[in-house]
PDB file of C-alpha atoms in Angstrom:
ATOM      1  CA  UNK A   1     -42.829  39.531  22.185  1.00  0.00           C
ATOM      2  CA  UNK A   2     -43.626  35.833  22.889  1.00  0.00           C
ATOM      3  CA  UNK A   3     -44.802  35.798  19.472  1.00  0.00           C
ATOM      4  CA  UNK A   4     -41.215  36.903  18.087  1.00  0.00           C
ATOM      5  CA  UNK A   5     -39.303  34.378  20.456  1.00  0.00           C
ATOM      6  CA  UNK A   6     -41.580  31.340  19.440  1.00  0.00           C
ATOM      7  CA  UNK A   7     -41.320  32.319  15.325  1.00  0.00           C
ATOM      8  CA  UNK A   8     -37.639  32.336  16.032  1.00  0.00           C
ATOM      9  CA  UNK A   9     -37.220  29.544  18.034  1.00  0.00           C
ATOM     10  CA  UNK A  10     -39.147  27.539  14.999  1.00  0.00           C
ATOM     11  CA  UNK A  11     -37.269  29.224  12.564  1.00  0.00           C
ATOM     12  CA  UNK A  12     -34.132  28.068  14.526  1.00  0.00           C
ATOM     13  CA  UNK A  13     -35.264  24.806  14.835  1.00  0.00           C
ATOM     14  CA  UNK A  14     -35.664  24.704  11.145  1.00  0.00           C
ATOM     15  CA  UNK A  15     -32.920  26.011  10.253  1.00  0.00           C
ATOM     16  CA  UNK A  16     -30.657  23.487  12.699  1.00  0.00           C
ATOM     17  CA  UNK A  17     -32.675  20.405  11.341  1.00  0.00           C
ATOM     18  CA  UNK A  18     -31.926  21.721   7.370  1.00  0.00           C
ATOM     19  CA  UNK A  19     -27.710  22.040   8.877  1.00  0.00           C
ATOM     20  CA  UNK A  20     -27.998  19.133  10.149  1.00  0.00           C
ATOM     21  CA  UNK A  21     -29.460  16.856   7.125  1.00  0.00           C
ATOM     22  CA  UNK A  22     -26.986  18.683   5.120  1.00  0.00           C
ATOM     23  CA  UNK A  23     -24.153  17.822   7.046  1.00  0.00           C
ATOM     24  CA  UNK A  24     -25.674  14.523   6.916  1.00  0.00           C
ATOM     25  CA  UNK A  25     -25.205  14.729   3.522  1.00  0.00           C
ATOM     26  CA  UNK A  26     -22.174  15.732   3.206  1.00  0.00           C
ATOM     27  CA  UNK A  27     -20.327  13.143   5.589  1.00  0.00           C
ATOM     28  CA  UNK A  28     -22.226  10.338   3.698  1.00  0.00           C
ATOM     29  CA  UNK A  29     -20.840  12.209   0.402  1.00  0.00           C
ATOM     30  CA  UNK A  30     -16.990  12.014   2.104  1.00  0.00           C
ATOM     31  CA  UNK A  31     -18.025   8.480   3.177  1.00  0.00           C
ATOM     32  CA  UNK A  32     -18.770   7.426  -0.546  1.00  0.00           C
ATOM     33  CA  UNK A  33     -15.109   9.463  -1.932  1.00  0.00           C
ATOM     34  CA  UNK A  34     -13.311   7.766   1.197  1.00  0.00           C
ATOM     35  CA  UNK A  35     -15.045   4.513   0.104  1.00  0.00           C
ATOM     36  CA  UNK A  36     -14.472   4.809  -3.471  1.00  0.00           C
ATOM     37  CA  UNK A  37     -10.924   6.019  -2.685  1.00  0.00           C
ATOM     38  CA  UNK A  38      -9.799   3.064  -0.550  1.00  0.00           C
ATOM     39  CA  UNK A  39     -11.300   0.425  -2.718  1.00  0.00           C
ATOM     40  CA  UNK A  40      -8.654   2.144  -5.595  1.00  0.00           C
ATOM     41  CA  UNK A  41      -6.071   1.428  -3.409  1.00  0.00           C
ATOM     42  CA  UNK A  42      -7.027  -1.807  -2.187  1.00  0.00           C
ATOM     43  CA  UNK A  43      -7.291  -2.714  -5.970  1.00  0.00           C
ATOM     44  CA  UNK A  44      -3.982  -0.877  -7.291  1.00  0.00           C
ATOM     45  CA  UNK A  45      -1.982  -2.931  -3.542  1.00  0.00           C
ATOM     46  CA  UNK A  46      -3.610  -5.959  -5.257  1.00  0.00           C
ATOM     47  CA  UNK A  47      -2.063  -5.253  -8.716  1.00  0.00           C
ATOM     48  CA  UNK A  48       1.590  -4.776  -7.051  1.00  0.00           C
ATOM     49  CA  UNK A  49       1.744  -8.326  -4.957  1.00  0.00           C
ATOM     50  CA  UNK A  50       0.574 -10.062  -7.737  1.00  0.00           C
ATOM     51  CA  UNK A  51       3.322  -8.096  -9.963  1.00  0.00           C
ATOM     52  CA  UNK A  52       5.438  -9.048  -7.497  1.00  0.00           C
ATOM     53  CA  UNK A  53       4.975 -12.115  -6.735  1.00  0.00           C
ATOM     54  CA  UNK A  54       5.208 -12.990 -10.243  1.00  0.00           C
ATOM     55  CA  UNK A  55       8.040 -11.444 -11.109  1.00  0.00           C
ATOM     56  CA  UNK A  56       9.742 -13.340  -7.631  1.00  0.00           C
ATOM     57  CA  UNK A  57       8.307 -16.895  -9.222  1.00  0.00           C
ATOM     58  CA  UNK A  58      10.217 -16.018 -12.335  1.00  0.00           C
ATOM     59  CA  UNK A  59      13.248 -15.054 -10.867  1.00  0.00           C
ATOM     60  CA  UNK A  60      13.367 -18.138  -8.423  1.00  0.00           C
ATOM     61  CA  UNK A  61      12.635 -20.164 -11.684  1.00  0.00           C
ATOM     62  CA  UNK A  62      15.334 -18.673 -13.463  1.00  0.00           C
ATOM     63  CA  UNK A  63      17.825 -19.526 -10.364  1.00  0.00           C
ATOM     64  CA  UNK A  64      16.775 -22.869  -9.878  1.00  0.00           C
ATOM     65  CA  UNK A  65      15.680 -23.917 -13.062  1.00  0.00           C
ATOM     66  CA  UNK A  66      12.150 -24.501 -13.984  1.00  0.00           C
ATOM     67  CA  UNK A  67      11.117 -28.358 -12.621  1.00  0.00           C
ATOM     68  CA  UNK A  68       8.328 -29.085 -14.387  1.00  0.00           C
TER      69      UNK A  68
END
């Protein structure tokens, strides 16, 4: 019987290390999307201001008159 407890409690063991690495795995998968994700909206928030703040320039040029 001692036997049969210490197999299982190895195969446990096992078995909880392989969840945990691939849980491991799959946060620091969901940490690359998240990543990945963010750095697309970082870069599209980018696109807007500068759209923005162009298109502001222009129209405050276009009131006031270009003074070059």
């Amino acid at each position: 019987m001692e036997r049969v407890i210490n197999t299982l409690s190895k195969n446990l063991s096992v078995w909880g290390r392989r969840a945990l690495v691939q849980t491991s795995d799959g946060l620091a998968s969901l940490k690359d999307v998240v990543l990945d994700n963010g750095n697309v909206l970082l870069s599209r928030a980018r696109i807007a201001f500068s759209d923005a703040s162009s298109t502001t320039l222009r129209a405050i040029q276009s009131r006031f008159g270009s003074r070059r």
